[in-house]
XYZ file of C-alpha atoms in Angstrom:
642
model
C -34.451 102.745 -26.655
C -33.044 102.768 -23.226
C -32.061 105.815 -21.905
C -31.472 108.509 -19.368
C -33.042 111.182 -17.751
C -31.573 114.470 -17.860
C -32.359 118.240 -16.499
C -30.802 121.713 -17.084
C -29.439 121.365 -13.511
C -27.873 117.756 -14.559
C -26.696 118.989 -17.480
C -24.230 122.035 -15.664
C -23.287 119.054 -12.980
C -21.884 117.378 -16.540
C -20.130 119.947 -17.503
C -18.529 120.270 -13.950
C -17.563 116.967 -14.436
C -15.746 117.527 -17.706
C -14.015 120.263 -16.330
C -12.617 118.378 -13.366
C -11.521 115.310 -15.988
C -9.772 117.619 -18.487
C -7.656 119.103 -15.309
C -7.107 115.718 -13.775
C -5.936 114.278 -17.560
C -2.120 114.473 -18.881
C -3.322 114.538 -22.424
C -4.661 117.704 -24.288
C -8.426 118.023 -24.431
C -9.933 120.047 -27.091
C -13.194 121.851 -27.279
C -16.202 121.180 -29.955
C -19.369 122.508 -30.548
C -20.378 119.603 -32.159
C -19.508 115.973 -33.255
C -20.976 113.324 -35.957
C -19.886 109.775 -35.036
C -20.457 106.732 -37.364
C -20.199 103.003 -35.979
C -19.857 100.306 -38.468
C -19.451 96.702 -38.651
C -21.141 93.331 -39.361
C -24.868 92.882 -38.530
C -23.593 90.439 -35.784
C -20.926 92.955 -34.283
C -23.326 95.075 -31.920
C -23.310 98.273 -33.731
C -26.865 99.339 -32.700
C -26.147 98.451 -29.185
C -22.997 100.221 -29.241
C -24.511 103.296 -30.649
C -27.690 103.060 -28.440
C -25.433 102.872 -25.262
C -22.947 106.076 -26.631
C -26.664 107.869 -27.223
C -27.745 107.129 -23.794
C -24.782 108.513 -22.119
C -24.627 111.529 -24.189
C -27.999 112.245 -23.500
C -27.595 111.786 -20.295
C -24.643 114.470 -20.282
C -27.078 117.054 -21.765
C -26.063 117.361 -25.555
C -28.563 117.809 -28.038
C -28.555 114.856 -30.165
C -29.994 113.247 -33.445
C -29.362 109.569 -34.500
C -29.543 107.453 -37.923
C -29.584 103.740 -37.097
C -28.786 101.890 -40.422
C -28.957 97.730 -40.572
C -29.907 95.279 -43.384
C -33.194 93.588 -43.362
C -31.699 90.089 -42.772
C -31.605 89.029 -39.444
C -27.972 87.757 -39.560
C -26.363 89.242 -43.433
C -23.623 87.494 -44.639
C -20.404 88.167 -42.326
C -17.951 90.476 -44.064
C -19.416 91.739 -47.192
C -21.149 94.782 -48.080
C -24.671 94.273 -47.850
C -24.040 92.777 -44.295
C -22.733 96.380 -43.183
C -24.853 97.812 -39.704
C -24.105 101.201 -38.885
C -25.067 103.906 -36.299
C -24.795 107.370 -36.944
C -24.861 109.980 -33.901
C -24.812 113.720 -33.922
C -24.203 115.557 -30.886
C -23.855 118.822 -29.932
C -23.532 121.928 -27.463
C -26.736 123.577 -29.283
C -29.645 122.854 -30.897
C -29.210 120.270 -34.157
C -31.922 118.783 -36.358
C -30.608 116.090 -38.301
C -28.127 113.145 -37.589
C -25.536 115.155 -39.631
C -24.138 114.811 -43.521
C -20.797 113.537 -43.029
C -19.171 111.714 -39.957
C -15.910 113.452 -38.273
C -15.514 109.955 -36.805
C -15.780 106.434 -38.105
C -15.179 103.252 -36.248
C -15.041 100.279 -38.813
C -14.941 96.760 -37.198
C -13.763 95.167 -40.552
C -12.708 95.765 -44.255
C -16.394 95.701 -45.629
C -17.275 98.529 -42.956
C -14.622 101.079 -43.997
C -15.282 100.188 -47.524
C -18.905 100.834 -47.392
C -18.996 104.131 -45.437
C -15.424 105.793 -46.168
C -16.811 107.631 -49.350
C -18.949 109.569 -46.886
C -15.882 110.884 -44.758
C -14.777 114.527 -45.380
C -10.818 114.966 -45.518
C -9.447 115.205 -42.332
C -11.668 112.792 -40.349
C -10.834 110.397 -37.973
C -10.893 106.845 -38.886
C -10.643 103.956 -35.923
C -10.351 100.469 -37.576
C -10.016 97.244 -36.207
C -6.966 96.034 -37.760
C -7.678 91.997 -36.467
C -10.002 91.766 -39.165
C -8.188 93.337 -42.178
C -6.950 89.769 -43.208
C -5.852 89.245 -46.903
C -9.377 86.831 -47.248
C -11.339 89.704 -45.782
C -10.097 92.479 -47.645
C -10.614 90.345 -50.817
C -14.142 89.771 -50.277
C -14.981 93.378 -50.549
C -12.581 94.072 -53.304
C -9.326 95.337 -52.045
C -6.535 94.107 -53.799
C -4.203 95.609 -51.006
C -4.757 96.788 -47.490
C -5.810 100.143 -47.357
C -4.226 100.621 -44.489
C -1.067 100.409 -46.019
C -1.433 101.516 -49.388
C -1.776 105.328 -49.022
C -5.459 105.755 -50.042
C -6.336 106.747 -46.437
C -3.694 109.326 -46.233
C -5.876 112.048 -45.981
C -7.337 110.928 -43.009
C -6.374 110.665 -39.556
C -6.088 106.854 -39.472
C -5.983 104.747 -36.273
C -5.444 101.326 -36.626
C -6.246 99.493 -33.244
C -6.127 95.867 -32.949
C -9.768 95.811 -31.199
C -10.090 92.199 -31.041
C -6.731 91.232 -29.833
C -6.851 93.517 -27.161
C -10.430 92.694 -25.729
C -9.454 88.912 -25.991
C -6.204 89.814 -23.784
C -8.792 92.126 -21.621
C -10.801 89.143 -20.834
C -8.246 86.499 -20.330
C -9.228 86.058 -16.510
C -12.396 85.035 -17.583
C -13.493 81.409 -18.369
C -14.625 82.421 -22.067
C -13.815 80.657 -25.144
C -11.914 83.213 -27.784
C -15.298 83.428 -29.950
C -17.098 84.674 -26.753
C -14.474 86.909 -25.597
C -14.300 88.403 -29.239
C -17.941 89.686 -28.811
C -17.076 92.305 -26.156
C -14.806 93.826 -29.075
C -17.514 96.357 -29.451
C -17.738 97.318 -26.000
C -13.980 97.998 -26.003
C -14.722 100.392 -29.019
C -17.478 102.051 -27.099
C -15.032 102.393 -24.025
C -12.371 103.890 -26.370
C -14.834 106.478 -27.589
C -16.382 107.031 -24.361
C -12.850 108.098 -23.132
C -12.090 110.217 -26.456
C -15.356 112.490 -25.855
C -15.269 112.111 -22.026
C -19.165 110.351 -21.982
C -20.120 109.103 -18.457
C -19.732 105.420 -18.028
C -22.008 104.294 -14.864
C -24.870 104.227 -16.986
C -23.446 101.792 -19.205
C -21.880 99.710 -16.772
C -25.687 99.630 -14.735
C -27.051 98.646 -18.183
C -24.898 95.849 -18.947
C -25.428 94.613 -15.290
C -29.025 94.664 -16.335
C -29.197 93.325 -19.558
C -26.801 90.123 -18.361
C -28.018 89.639 -15.117
C -28.937 85.936 -15.479
C -25.073 85.304 -16.770
C -23.140 88.028 -14.367
C -19.657 86.075 -15.926
C -20.982 87.493 -19.412
C -21.625 91.233 -17.433
C -18.527 91.155 -16.069
C -16.996 90.622 -18.860
C -18.448 93.228 -21.086
C -18.050 95.841 -18.120
C -14.385 94.676 -18.184
C -13.976 95.176 -21.919
C -15.344 98.537 -21.912
C -13.282 99.736 -18.971
C -10.056 98.190 -21.132
C -11.140 100.496 -23.865
C -11.045 103.561 -21.762
C -8.041 102.756 -20.164
C -6.314 102.324 -23.530
C -7.674 105.545 -24.871
C -5.934 106.950 -21.643
C -2.658 105.249 -22.086
C -1.932 104.746 -25.810
C 0.288 107.279 -27.524
C -2.167 106.801 -30.671
C -4.630 108.885 -29.024
C -2.726 112.200 -28.115
C -5.904 114.373 -28.051
C -9.518 113.780 -26.440
C -12.488 116.218 -26.875
C -15.411 117.498 -24.867
C -18.784 118.727 -26.233
C -20.625 120.825 -23.685
C -24.080 120.326 -22.554
C -26.881 122.253 -24.748
C -28.184 123.992 -21.847
C -29.199 127.074 -23.842
C -31.194 124.654 -26.807
C -33.705 123.334 -24.548
C -36.962 124.763 -22.440
C -36.743 123.829 -18.730
C -38.063 120.641 -17.599
C -36.997 117.172 -17.997
C -35.606 115.202 -20.754
C -34.686 111.843 -21.888
C -33.595 110.637 -25.054
C -36.253 108.832 -27.345
C -36.944 107.077 -30.398
C -39.899 107.989 -32.458
C -41.525 104.407 -32.175
C -41.063 104.568 -28.650
C -42.531 108.206 -28.112
C -45.437 107.024 -30.578
C -45.922 104.037 -27.819
C -45.890 106.489 -25.039
C -48.456 108.969 -27.078
C -51.013 106.277 -27.369
C -50.938 105.143 -24.092
C -51.336 108.771 -22.675
C -54.188 109.259 -25.109
C -56.126 106.221 -23.905
C -55.521 107.498 -20.321
C -56.709 111.374 -21.311
C -59.745 109.332 -23.114
C -60.541 107.086 -19.936
C -60.348 104.385 -22.388
C -59.213 100.919 -22.422
C -56.163 101.101 -25.331
C -56.394 97.781 -27.932
C -53.531 97.172 -29.952
C -54.601 94.454 -33.015
C -50.957 93.894 -34.689
C -49.140 91.580 -36.729
C -45.074 91.995 -36.730
C -43.425 93.923 -39.348
C -40.517 96.119 -39.818
C -40.004 98.712 -38.782
C -43.451 98.975 -36.656
C -42.857 95.875 -34.375
C -41.139 97.925 -31.776
C -44.594 99.493 -30.944
C -46.113 96.202 -30.333
C -43.166 95.105 -28.331
C -43.456 98.346 -26.382
C -47.053 98.301 -25.630
C -47.322 94.830 -24.556
C -45.081 96.053 -21.400
C -47.922 98.379 -20.147
C -50.875 96.051 -18.993
C -50.889 98.253 -15.751
C -52.151 101.376 -18.059
C -55.148 99.165 -19.111
C -53.318 98.375 -22.214
C -54.182 95.164 -24.260
C -51.914 94.134 -26.905
C -52.940 91.097 -29.715
C -50.607 89.520 -32.091
C -52.516 88.393 -34.916
C -51.767 85.876 -37.467
C -51.703 88.177 -40.538
C -52.484 91.751 -41.028
C -56.154 91.422 -41.729
C -56.624 89.282 -38.694
C -54.831 92.303 -36.750
C -56.830 95.200 -37.875
C -59.964 93.103 -37.718
C -59.719 92.708 -33.978
C -58.755 96.237 -33.726
C -62.229 97.088 -35.224
C -64.055 94.981 -32.861
C -62.130 96.482 -30.133
C -63.515 100.091 -31.178
C -67.099 98.818 -31.527
C -66.580 97.469 -28.338
C -65.306 100.960 -26.809
C -61.755 100.900 -26.697
C -58.998 103.459 -28.177
C -58.357 101.047 -30.931
C -54.974 101.228 -32.835
C -53.249 98.687 -35.245
C -49.706 99.153 -36.600
C -48.148 98.144 -39.829
C -46.046 99.506 -42.638
C -47.056 99.982 -46.421
C -47.183 96.348 -47.268
C -49.542 95.823 -44.452
C -51.626 98.744 -45.321
C -52.302 97.246 -48.734
C -53.854 94.022 -46.865
C -55.611 96.185 -44.061
C -57.163 98.343 -47.062
C -60.792 96.608 -46.749
C -61.202 96.790 -43.155
C -60.189 100.525 -43.317
C -63.009 100.988 -45.873
C -65.435 99.015 -43.396
C -64.231 101.271 -40.414
C -65.062 104.282 -42.674
C -68.935 103.058 -43.304
C -69.223 101.880 -39.866
C -67.565 105.234 -38.739
C -65.808 104.185 -35.517
C -62.665 105.485 -34.280
C -59.567 103.712 -35.053
C -55.841 104.866 -35.188
C -54.046 103.137 -38.586
C -50.012 103.539 -37.706
C -48.343 103.346 -40.889
C -44.535 103.311 -40.214
C -43.429 103.680 -43.826
C -40.494 102.175 -45.721
C -38.825 101.396 -48.822
C -41.175 100.123 -51.328
C -42.824 98.493 -53.472
C -44.037 94.985 -52.098
C -41.211 93.975 -49.843
C -39.078 96.682 -51.071
C -36.031 97.911 -48.626
C -37.660 96.640 -45.131
C -34.826 98.553 -42.940
C -34.659 101.626 -45.317
C -36.912 105.123 -44.935
C -39.321 106.126 -47.440
C -42.537 108.520 -47.660
C -44.160 106.694 -50.289
C -47.354 105.842 -48.821
C -49.410 109.321 -48.609
C -51.301 108.348 -52.026
C -52.215 104.889 -50.688
C -53.015 106.419 -47.076
C -55.212 109.151 -49.033
C -56.878 106.883 -51.748
C -56.102 103.144 -51.103
C -59.551 101.643 -50.570
C -62.314 101.177 -52.853
C -65.061 103.764 -53.150
C -65.132 107.312 -51.817
C -63.693 106.315 -48.576
C -61.920 109.450 -47.196
C -59.581 109.016 -44.184
C -57.789 111.869 -42.097
C -54.032 111.947 -42.337
C -51.454 113.159 -39.793
C -47.856 112.766 -39.987
C -45.298 113.775 -37.384
C -41.958 115.624 -38.043
C -39.469 114.455 -35.495
C -38.682 111.115 -33.497
C -39.998 113.094 -30.309
C -42.779 114.757 -32.210
C -44.719 111.111 -32.475
C -45.656 111.836 -28.988
C -47.714 114.644 -29.665
C -48.681 113.043 -33.450
C -50.503 109.924 -31.744
C -52.576 112.298 -29.342
C -53.399 114.464 -32.309
C -54.547 111.053 -34.236
C -56.816 109.909 -31.210
C -57.993 113.442 -31.076
C -59.499 113.167 -34.457
C -60.478 109.430 -34.172
C -62.370 109.839 -31.131
C -63.849 113.400 -31.962
C -65.293 112.706 -35.411
C -65.756 108.944 -35.167
C -63.323 108.067 -38.239
C -60.344 105.687 -38.928
C -57.322 108.087 -38.986
C -53.795 107.299 -40.622
C -50.824 108.516 -38.635
C -47.829 108.242 -41.293
C -44.394 107.880 -39.756
C -41.484 106.254 -41.368
C -38.564 104.299 -40.463
C -35.903 106.995 -40.293
C -38.300 108.737 -37.377
C -38.858 105.289 -36.013
C -35.473 104.256 -35.284
C -33.623 107.552 -35.033
C -34.119 109.513 -31.636
C -33.545 112.784 -29.810
C -33.808 114.512 -26.571
C -37.716 114.612 -25.274
C -39.098 116.963 -22.705
C -41.398 115.051 -20.612
C -44.703 117.116 -20.253
C -46.964 117.481 -17.444
C -50.525 116.052 -16.931
C -51.892 119.652 -17.227
C -50.494 119.779 -20.830
C -52.073 117.108 -22.274
C -55.386 117.218 -24.097
C -58.887 116.310 -22.852
C -59.836 113.349 -25.047
C -62.911 112.460 -22.628
C -65.671 110.343 -24.643
C -69.557 110.463 -24.213
C -70.716 107.136 -25.266
C -74.868 107.317 -26.091
C -76.810 106.527 -23.303
C -80.292 106.091 -24.607
C -82.719 107.154 -27.105
C -81.526 110.476 -29.435
C -84.523 110.725 -31.725
C -88.104 111.001 -31.579
C -90.130 109.464 -34.417
C -93.245 111.360 -35.890
C -95.812 108.964 -33.672
C -93.720 110.569 -30.422
C -91.679 107.279 -29.918
C -88.001 107.938 -28.678
C -85.729 105.693 -30.357
C -82.435 105.414 -30.989
C -80.610 106.334 -34.208
C -76.927 105.172 -34.708
C -76.615 107.596 -37.529
C -78.228 110.721 -35.935
C -75.139 113.300 -36.292
C -73.323 116.059 -34.120
C -74.495 118.977 -35.840
C -71.013 120.575 -35.273
C -68.606 117.572 -35.809
C -71.240 115.211 -38.317
C -70.268 112.284 -36.090
C -72.235 109.381 -35.129
C -73.153 108.543 -31.655
C -70.801 105.729 -30.266
C -72.983 102.918 -28.610
C -71.248 100.075 -26.639
C -72.789 96.883 -27.540
C -74.835 95.696 -25.086
C -76.367 98.926 -23.841
C -79.864 98.509 -23.476
C -82.157 99.896 -26.356
C -79.202 100.888 -28.574
C -78.990 97.789 -30.630
C -78.300 98.592 -34.247
C -77.001 96.844 -37.283
C -73.245 97.119 -38.453
C -71.756 95.463 -41.434
C -70.112 96.931 -44.774
C -73.288 97.755 -46.920
C -74.838 101.073 -47.204
C -76.780 102.428 -44.345
C -79.663 104.543 -44.180
C -79.048 108.293 -43.003
C -80.203 108.364 -39.307
C -81.908 104.820 -38.725
C -78.579 102.703 -39.812
C -81.002 100.327 -41.929
C -79.675 98.683 -44.738
C -80.030 100.905 -47.963
C -79.670 100.377 -51.748
C -81.587 104.030 -52.329
C -79.209 106.235 -54.890
C -80.309 109.286 -53.682
C -79.004 107.885 -49.744
C -76.007 106.620 -50.984
C -75.005 109.814 -52.640
C -76.164 111.807 -49.126
C -73.774 109.256 -47.066
C -70.789 109.573 -49.255
C -71.112 113.272 -49.328
C -71.569 113.606 -45.401
C -68.675 111.330 -44.675
C -66.777 113.494 -47.156
C -67.952 116.491 -45.140
C -66.914 114.913 -42.106
C -63.677 114.878 -42.972
C -63.306 118.130 -44.863
C -64.751 119.958 -41.403
C -62.028 118.290 -39.245
C -60.613 121.382 -36.948
C -56.980 121.522 -37.399
C -54.302 124.259 -36.912
C -53.507 126.968 -39.656
C -50.087 125.882 -41.294
C -47.249 128.308 -39.763
C -44.894 129.648 -42.206
C -41.627 130.987 -41.045
C -40.387 133.732 -43.293
C -38.585 136.454 -41.310
C -37.369 138.440 -44.573
C -40.201 138.298 -47.120
C -39.268 135.628 -48.945
C -39.971 134.894 -52.785
C -39.729 131.149 -52.451
C -41.323 128.473 -50.065
C -40.096 125.331 -49.076
C -42.935 122.993 -48.159
C -42.629 119.761 -46.481
C -43.987 117.256 -44.457
C -42.927 114.230 -42.511
C -39.617 113.364 -41.453
C -38.139 116.005 -44.046
C -38.312 118.561 -41.151
C -35.010 118.044 -40.104
C -33.163 118.408 -43.003
C -34.873 121.070 -44.586
C -34.759 123.352 -41.294
C -31.006 122.723 -41.598
C -30.725 123.780 -45.033
C -32.831 126.654 -44.484
C -30.641 127.683 -41.556
C -27.700 127.492 -43.710
C -29.023 129.276 -46.826
C -30.108 132.036 -44.529
C -26.592 132.175 -42.788
C -25.393 132.427 -46.439
C -27.516 135.672 -46.628
C -30.654 133.988 -48.903
C -34.023 135.165 -48.288
C -36.171 131.953 -47.982
C -39.393 130.889 -46.069
C -40.490 127.555 -44.812
C -43.738 125.953 -43.700
C -44.243 121.829 -42.716
C -47.419 120.504 -42.737
C -48.383 117.766 -40.239
C -52.160 117.468 -41.325
C -52.167 116.091 -45.067
C -56.016 115.253 -44.981
C -57.723 117.851 -44.683
C -55.229 120.671 -45.252
C -54.916 123.423 -42.820
C -57.438 125.842 -44.172
C -54.969 128.967 -44.715
C -52.635 126.522 -47.019
C -53.990 128.069 -50.160
C -53.579 131.442 -49.286
C -49.976 130.996 -47.911
C -49.241 129.309 -51.207
C -50.244 131.800 -53.401
C -48.160 134.620 -51.595
C -44.796 133.244 -53.040
C -43.593 133.357 -56.659
C -42.304 129.455 -55.970
C -43.051 126.499 -54.027
C -40.400 123.865 -53.410
C -41.658 120.443 -51.816
C -38.787 118.172 -50.995
C -40.130 114.609 -50.369
C -38.455 110.712 -50.184
C -40.926 109.534 -52.941
C -41.643 111.176 -56.605
C -43.826 113.631 -55.734
C -47.107 112.796 -53.851
C -47.468 115.712 -51.889
C -46.659 117.779 -54.758
C -49.138 116.143 -56.649
C -51.731 116.597 -54.217
C -51.096 120.624 -53.853
C -50.789 120.941 -57.539
C -54.388 119.272 -57.556
C -56.163 121.357 -54.934
C -54.401 124.506 -55.370
C -53.446 124.676 -58.903
C -50.235 125.730 -58.077
C -47.128 124.946 -60.067
C -45.708 123.116 -57.034
C -41.478 122.448 -57.996
C -40.989 118.371 -56.334
C -37.263 117.845 -55.304
C -37.119 114.000 -54.376
C -35.213 111.222 -53.249
C -36.063 107.494 -53.049
C -32.731 105.836 -52.297
C -34.084 104.511 -48.693
C -31.834 107.340 -46.741
C -32.843 110.699 -45.297
C -31.830 113.988 -47.403
C -28.563 115.702 -45.935
C -28.755 119.305 -45.288
C -26.038 120.475 -47.589
C -27.846 118.475 -50.773
C -31.119 120.289 -49.942
C -29.280 123.558 -49.257
C -27.922 123.513 -53.078
C -31.374 122.297 -54.466
C -32.947 125.050 -52.544
C -30.517 127.727 -53.628
C -30.886 126.734 -57.230
C -34.483 127.218 -56.967
C -33.811 130.768 -55.475
C -31.549 131.602 -58.252
C -33.716 129.902 -61.212
C-alpha cells in the first residue's frame, strides 16, 4: 500500500495547516475526535484505490487509523449487482484506535447496489453521499428497489447529499481528448477530492501519486488530477455542503519516531527482509499466487538488492519444494499461501519436520472450506497448522495481532525457525493482510540478532577416536541439529523422508529409534523459549477474555468500552500458539470464567480445554468479517453477568 511518512513534528505542522485553512474558509468547520468513512461502488469503480489514497493522506496528516478493504472474489464482478459491491472503510482519529469502526459516519455510494449493500450498517444521522447519475430505473430494479430510495423517504433518517458525480466529472474533463467512458472512470477521483475537502486532508501526495501512476499517460494523469481538484472545488462552492470537518493529528497516541502507513502483507514482507539481513542469509521465497497472500510475492520480488530471490512456481507443491531446497542450501526459506495451499503443502511440511530444516510457512487465512470465501477473513486454519500432517509432526505456530505487528511476527517466526531448525507457521489473515495502520519504523539496533553458525567440520568422535560429522547430533539447549551446507567437505549426509537414526542420520527402521526421534522432535518444539503471556487486569477481575491473531483490535476496543462503563474484565492475547507460553495454565486458573472469541467455531478454545482442562467459553463468528467492538462488548458483558 502506497503510504506517506510522518513524524510528530510533521503532525504538528499538519495541525497548523488545518488551522490556517479553517481561518481562510468561509464555511463552518467543526472539530471531531474521530470519523468512520466507507467508500462503496462496483468493483471497477476504483473504491480500493480511492480508500488507499484517502488513507495515505490521513497517515501523512498524523491521525491514528485502521482500515477494512472489502471486495468480491471475482476479478470483475457483475456491474450494478449486490455481489459486485466493493468497499473500503477507514476509521481515523485524534487518539489511539484499534479497529476500522463498527458503523460508518459517512457512506459514499457510487450506485444503487452500493447504497443497498451498506445502508443497513449506518447509524441514524449518518451522512450519505450518492452518485445520482447511477440511480436509473434499470439500475435500481437490478437490486430490488421498486422506487428511488432518494425520493421515497426511506433515507429521511440520514443526512443525504445527492451529487451527480458522473456528470460533474465529465463536465470537468471536457477540455481533455477523452471519450465519455474514459472521463467517467475519473469519478472516483472527484469523490476523493470532495471527501478530501470535507475532512481537510492534504492533497499534494495524491497529485504526486497520480503523476507517478500514469507517468506514461500524462493526459490520463492530468485528467485524474483535474477531477480530483474539481471535487475539492465542488465541496468548497456548493451550498449542499455547508460544513467541513477537522480531525486533529493523534500526536499523543504515538511514541516519538518516524511513522508510515502500512498494510499487514507489506509489514510481513519487510519483516522477512529484515530477518534475512539480521541473519546475514539470502532470503528465498518459493510461492504460488493465492488470495490473500499474493501481495507478499509481489512485494518481495522488488527487493533483489537485499539478496531476495522470489520463485513463482507452477503450483503450491513446487513452491514449498523449492523453498525447502533453498533451506537445505543455506537460505532463510519462506513459502506463502492461504488455507487451500497449506493442504497441498502438508506433505512437504512433514518432510521439513523430518529433515529438521528452518522454513517459514506463511498462511494468510481466508474463509473456507475449499475455495470458500477467497477475499474474506477467517481464523479457521489453527488446527490445520497444529495437526494437518501425517504422523507426529509438531510445528511451532506464531500469529500477529495487528497489521503493523506482522513485521515483528515475521522476525519472531524467523528466529524460531533458525534457532530450532524447524518449519514454523506464521498465521495471519485477510483482515490483517489488507488492513493498514500507522507503523513506527524501528531503528536497526532494535532488531534481534538472528545470526546463524553453520556446521564447519566434524562434531563427533567415535569409539575408535575417528572424528566424523553427525547430522543429527543436537545442541543440548535447543535440541537443534547442525545446519550443514551442501558441498562442504566432510559434511556429506543423507536427506529424505525416511526415519533417521539418532545422531548418524542413517536410515533406520528400528522401533525404539523411531520412538526416540518422535519424542525428541516433540521435545524440541515444547522447549522453544517464548515470552510469558501478559495479562491486562487493573482491577482484579473474575472474567478473562483470551484472544489470538486479528481479534486483538476488536477485543481490546470492547474491553475499553466495558471498563469505561464500570465493568471489571481482564484481557490476554496470545502470539505463540505452539508452544503456549509457560505461564498460560497458571493465568487461566486465576479466573472464574475464560471467554475466547474467535473467527472460527472454537479452535483455540478446543486446544485450551484439552491442555489445561479449563471450561473456556467460545464466542464464535464465521461470516467472513472481523468482529465489531460493540458486538463483543455485549457478549462479554453477558459473560460477566452470567
